[in-house]
PDB file of C-alpha atoms in Angstrom:
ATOM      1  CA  UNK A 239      -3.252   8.380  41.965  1.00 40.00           C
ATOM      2  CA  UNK A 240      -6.522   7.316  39.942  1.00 42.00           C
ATOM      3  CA  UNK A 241      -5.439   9.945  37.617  1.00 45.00           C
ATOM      4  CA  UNK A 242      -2.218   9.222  36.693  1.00 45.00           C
ATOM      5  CA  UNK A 243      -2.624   5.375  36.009  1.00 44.00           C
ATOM      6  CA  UNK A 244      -5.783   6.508  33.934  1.00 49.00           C
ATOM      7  CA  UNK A 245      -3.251   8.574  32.129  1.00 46.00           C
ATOM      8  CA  UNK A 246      -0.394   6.203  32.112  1.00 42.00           C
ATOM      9  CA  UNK A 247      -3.185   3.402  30.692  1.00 46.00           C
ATOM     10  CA  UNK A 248      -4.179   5.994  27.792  1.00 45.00           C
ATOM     11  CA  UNK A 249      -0.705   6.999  26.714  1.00 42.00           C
ATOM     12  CA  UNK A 250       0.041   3.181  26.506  1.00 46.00           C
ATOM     13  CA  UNK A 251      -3.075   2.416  24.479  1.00 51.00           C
ATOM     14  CA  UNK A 252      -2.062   5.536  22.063  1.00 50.00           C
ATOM     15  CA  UNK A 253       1.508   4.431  21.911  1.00 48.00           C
ATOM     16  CA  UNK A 254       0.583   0.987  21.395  1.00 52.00           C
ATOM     17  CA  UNK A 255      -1.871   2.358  18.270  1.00 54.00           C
ATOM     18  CA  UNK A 256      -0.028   4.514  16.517  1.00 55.00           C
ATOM     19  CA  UNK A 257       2.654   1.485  16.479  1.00 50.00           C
ATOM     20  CA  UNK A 258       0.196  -0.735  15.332  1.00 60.00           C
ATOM     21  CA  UNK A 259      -0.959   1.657  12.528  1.00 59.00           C
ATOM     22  CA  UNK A 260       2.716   2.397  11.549  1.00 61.00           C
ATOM     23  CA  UNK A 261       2.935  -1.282  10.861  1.00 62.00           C
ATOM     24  CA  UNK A 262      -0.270  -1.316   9.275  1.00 71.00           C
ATOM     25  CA  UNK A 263       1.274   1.566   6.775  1.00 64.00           C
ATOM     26  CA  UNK A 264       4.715  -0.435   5.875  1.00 70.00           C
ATOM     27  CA  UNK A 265       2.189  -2.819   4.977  1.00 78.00           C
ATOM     28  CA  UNK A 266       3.639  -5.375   7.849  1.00 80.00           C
ATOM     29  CA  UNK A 267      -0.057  -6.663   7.445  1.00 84.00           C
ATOM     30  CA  UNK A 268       1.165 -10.008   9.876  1.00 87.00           C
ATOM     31  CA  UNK A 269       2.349  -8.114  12.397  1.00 87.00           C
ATOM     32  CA  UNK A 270      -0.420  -5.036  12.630  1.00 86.00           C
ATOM     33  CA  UNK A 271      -2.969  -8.009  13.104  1.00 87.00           C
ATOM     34  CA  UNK A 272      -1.614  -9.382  15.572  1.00 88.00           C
ATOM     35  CA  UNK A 273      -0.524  -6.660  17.508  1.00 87.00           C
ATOM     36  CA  UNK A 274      -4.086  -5.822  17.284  1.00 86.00           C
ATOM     37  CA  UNK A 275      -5.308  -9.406  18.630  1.00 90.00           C
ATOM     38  CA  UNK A 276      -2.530  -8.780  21.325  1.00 87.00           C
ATOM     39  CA  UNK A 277      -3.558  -5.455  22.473  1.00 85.00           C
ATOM     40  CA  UNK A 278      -7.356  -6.608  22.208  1.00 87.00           C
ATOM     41  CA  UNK A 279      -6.778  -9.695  24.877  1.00 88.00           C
ATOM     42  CA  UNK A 280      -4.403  -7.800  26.911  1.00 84.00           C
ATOM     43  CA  UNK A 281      -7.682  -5.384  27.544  1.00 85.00           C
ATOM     44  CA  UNK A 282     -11.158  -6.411  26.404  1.00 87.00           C
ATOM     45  CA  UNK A 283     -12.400  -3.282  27.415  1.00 88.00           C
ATOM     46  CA  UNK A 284     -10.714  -1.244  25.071  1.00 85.00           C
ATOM     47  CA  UNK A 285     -12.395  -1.316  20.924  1.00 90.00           C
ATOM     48  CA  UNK A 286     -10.207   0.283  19.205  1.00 88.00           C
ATOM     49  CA  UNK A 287      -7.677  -2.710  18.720  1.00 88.00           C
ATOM     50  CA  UNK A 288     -10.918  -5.171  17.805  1.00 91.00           C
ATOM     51  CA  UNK A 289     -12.279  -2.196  15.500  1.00 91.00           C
ATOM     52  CA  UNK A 290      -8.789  -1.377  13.734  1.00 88.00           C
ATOM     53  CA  UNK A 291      -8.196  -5.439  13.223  1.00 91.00           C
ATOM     54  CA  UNK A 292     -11.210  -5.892  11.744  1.00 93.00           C
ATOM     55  CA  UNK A 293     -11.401  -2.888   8.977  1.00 91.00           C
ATOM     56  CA  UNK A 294      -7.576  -4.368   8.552  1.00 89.00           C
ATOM     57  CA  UNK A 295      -9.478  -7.358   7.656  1.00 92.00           C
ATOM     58  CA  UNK A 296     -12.110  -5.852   5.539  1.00 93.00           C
ATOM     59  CA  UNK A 297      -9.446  -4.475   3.419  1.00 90.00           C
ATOM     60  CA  UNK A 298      -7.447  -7.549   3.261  1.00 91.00           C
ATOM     61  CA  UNK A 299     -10.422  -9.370   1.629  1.00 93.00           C
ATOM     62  CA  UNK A 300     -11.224  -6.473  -0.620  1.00 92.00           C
ATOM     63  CA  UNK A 301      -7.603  -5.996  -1.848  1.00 90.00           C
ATOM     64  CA  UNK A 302      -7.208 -10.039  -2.820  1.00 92.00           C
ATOM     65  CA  UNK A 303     -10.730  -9.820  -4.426  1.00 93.00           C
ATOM     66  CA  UNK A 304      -9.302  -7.006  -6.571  1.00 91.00           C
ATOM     67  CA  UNK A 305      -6.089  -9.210  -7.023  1.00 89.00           C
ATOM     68  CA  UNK A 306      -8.175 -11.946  -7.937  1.00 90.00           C
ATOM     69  CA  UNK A 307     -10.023 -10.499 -10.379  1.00 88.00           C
ATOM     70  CA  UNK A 308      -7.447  -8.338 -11.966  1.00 87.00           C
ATOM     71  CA  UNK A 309      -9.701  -5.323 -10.508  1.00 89.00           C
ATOM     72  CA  UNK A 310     -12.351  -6.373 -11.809  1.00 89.00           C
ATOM     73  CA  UNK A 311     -11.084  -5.567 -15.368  1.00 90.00           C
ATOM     74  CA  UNK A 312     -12.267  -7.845 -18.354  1.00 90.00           C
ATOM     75  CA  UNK A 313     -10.374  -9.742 -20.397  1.00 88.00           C
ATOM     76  CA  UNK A 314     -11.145  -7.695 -23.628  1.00 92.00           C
ATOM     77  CA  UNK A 315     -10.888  -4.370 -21.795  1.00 92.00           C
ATOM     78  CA  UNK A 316      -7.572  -5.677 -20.361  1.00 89.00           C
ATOM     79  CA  UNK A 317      -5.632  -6.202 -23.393  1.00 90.00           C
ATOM     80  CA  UNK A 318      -7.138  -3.409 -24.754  1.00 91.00           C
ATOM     81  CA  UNK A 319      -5.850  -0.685 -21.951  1.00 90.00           C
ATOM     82  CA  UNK A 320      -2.628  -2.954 -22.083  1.00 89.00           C
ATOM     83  CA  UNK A 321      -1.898  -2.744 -26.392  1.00 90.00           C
ATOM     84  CA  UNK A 322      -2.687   1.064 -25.770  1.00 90.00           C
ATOM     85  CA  UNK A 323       0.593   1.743 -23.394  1.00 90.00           C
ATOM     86  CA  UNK A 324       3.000   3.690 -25.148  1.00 90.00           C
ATOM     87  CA  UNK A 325       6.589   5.330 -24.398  1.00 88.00           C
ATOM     88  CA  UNK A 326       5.237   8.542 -24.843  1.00 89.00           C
ATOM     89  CA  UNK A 327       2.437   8.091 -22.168  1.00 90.00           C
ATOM     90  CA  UNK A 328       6.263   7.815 -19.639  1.00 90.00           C
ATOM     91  CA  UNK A 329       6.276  12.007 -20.102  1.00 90.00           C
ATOM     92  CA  UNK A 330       9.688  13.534 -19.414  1.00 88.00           C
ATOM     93  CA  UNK A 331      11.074  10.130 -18.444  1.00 89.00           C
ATOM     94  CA  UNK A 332      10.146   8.321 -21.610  1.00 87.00           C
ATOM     95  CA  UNK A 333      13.371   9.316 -23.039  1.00 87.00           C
ATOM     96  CA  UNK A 334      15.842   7.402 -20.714  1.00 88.00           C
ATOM     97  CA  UNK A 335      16.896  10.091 -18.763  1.00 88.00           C
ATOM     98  CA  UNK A 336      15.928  12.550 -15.785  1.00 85.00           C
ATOM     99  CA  UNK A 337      17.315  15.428 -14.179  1.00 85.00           C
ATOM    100  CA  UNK A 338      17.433  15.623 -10.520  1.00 81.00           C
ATOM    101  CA  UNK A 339      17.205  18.596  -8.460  1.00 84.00           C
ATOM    102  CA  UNK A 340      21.176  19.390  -8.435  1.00 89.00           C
ATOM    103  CA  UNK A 341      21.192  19.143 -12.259  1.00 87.00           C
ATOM    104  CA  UNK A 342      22.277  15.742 -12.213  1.00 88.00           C
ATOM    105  CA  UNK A 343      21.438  13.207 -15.029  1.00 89.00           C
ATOM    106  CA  UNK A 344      20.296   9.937 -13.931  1.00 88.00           C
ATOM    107  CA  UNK A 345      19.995   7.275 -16.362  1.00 92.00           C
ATOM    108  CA  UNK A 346      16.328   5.067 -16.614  1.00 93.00           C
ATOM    109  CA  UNK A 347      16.061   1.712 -17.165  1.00 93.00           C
ATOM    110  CA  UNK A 348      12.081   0.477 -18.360  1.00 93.00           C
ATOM    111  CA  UNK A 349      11.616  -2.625 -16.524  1.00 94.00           C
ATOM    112  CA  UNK A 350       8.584  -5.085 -16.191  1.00 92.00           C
ATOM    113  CA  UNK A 351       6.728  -4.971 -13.071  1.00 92.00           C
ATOM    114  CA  UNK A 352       8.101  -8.408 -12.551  1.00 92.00           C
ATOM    115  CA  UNK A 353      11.371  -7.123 -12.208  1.00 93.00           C
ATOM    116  CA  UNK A 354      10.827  -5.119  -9.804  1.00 93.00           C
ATOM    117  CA  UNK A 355      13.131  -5.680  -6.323  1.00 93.00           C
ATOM    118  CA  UNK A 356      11.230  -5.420  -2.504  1.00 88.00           C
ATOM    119  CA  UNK A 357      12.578  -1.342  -1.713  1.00 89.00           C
ATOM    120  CA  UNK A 358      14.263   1.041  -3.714  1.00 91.00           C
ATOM    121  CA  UNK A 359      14.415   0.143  -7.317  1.00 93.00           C
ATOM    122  CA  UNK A 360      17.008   3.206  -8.484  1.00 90.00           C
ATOM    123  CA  UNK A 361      17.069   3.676 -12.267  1.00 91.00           C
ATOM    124  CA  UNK A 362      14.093   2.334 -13.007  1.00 93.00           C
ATOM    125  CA  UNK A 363      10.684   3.835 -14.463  1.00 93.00           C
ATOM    126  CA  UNK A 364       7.706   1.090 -15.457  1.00 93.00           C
ATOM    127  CA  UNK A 365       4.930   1.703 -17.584  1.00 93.00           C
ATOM    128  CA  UNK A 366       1.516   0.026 -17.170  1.00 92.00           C
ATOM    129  CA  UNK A 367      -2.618   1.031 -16.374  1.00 93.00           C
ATOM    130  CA  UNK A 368      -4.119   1.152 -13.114  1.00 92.00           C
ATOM    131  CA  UNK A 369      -6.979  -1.044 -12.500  1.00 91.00           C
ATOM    132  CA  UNK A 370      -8.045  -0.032  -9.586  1.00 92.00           C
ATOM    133  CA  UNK A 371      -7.170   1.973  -6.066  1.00 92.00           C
ATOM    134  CA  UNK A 372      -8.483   0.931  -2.588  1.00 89.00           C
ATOM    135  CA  UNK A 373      -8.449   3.242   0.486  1.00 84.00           C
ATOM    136  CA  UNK A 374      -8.991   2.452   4.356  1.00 79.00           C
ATOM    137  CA  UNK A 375     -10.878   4.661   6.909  1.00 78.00           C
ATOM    138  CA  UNK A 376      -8.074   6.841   6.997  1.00 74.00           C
ATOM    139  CA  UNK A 377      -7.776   7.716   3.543  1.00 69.00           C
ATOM    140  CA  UNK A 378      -3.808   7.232   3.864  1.00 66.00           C
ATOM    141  CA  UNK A 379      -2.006   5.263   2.192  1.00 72.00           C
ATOM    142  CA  UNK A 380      -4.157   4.356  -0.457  1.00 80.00           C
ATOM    143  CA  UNK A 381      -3.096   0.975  -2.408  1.00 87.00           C
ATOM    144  CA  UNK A 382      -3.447   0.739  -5.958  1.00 89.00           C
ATOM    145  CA  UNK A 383      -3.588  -2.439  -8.570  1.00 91.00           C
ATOM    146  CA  UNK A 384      -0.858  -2.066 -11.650  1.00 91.00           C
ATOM    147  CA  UNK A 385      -0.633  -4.128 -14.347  1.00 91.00           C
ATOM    148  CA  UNK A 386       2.012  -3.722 -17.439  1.00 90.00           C
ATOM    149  CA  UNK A 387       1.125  -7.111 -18.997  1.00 79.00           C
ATOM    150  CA  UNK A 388      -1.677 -10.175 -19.372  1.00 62.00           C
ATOM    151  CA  UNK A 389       0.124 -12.340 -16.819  1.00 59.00           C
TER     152      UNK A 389
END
């Protein structure tokens, strides 16, 4: 009996993880927290949901200091990477057009970052510089910081 509710309580804690890092990964930031706080206070005993909400946290604060500070990209170097983007750097999409796997052609729209619609954004191809890429422990996902204009 002792071992099946000690298996029983570790299948729950791994299910209960793996959904918590899933949310983590959509970037349901809200949520994976406080699943994490939940899952911490429902057993105190158990690290891994203190550990995991606190590099969550650690990231959080890295990521907005890199929003902040437009990756910690100067002004001057800014505009400079920015006034360098050209059509050409866009490869075989720079022309307007792709070709999907079937032989299809799909037609490209260059939009602004800004334009940009929460999801699928078919059609569409942006241009801008990286500033700057952040990982977790994991490794994956990373997140990256893209800019296409001074604003």
């Amino acid at each position: 009996y002792m071992g099946s509710k000690s298996n029983l309580s570790y299948c729950l804690q791994t299910t209960s993880t793996r959904f918590l890092m899933l949310s983590k990964y959509e970037e349901n930031y809200m949520e994976a927290l406080e699943g994490f706080a939940r899952a911490a206070g429902l057993d105190p005993a158990w690290l891994e949901p203190q550990q995991r909400k606190q590099q969550l946290m650690d990231f959080l604060e890295r990521l907005t200091g890199f929003l902040e500070n437009k990756g910690k990209v100067k002004g001057k170097k800014l505009q400079n990477m920015l006034g360098s983007l050209r059509s050409s750097h866009l490869g075989p999409y720079g022309d307007g057009h792709y070709q999907g796997p079937s032989g299809q052609k799909v037609e490209l729209q260059r939009r602004p970052l800004s334009a940009l619609q929460p999801g699928v954004n078919t059609g569409t191809v942006i241009l801008g510089k990286v500033l700057f890429s952040l990982t977790t422990e994991e490794k994956v996902p990373f997140t990256f910081g893209l800019v296409d204009s001074i604003e």
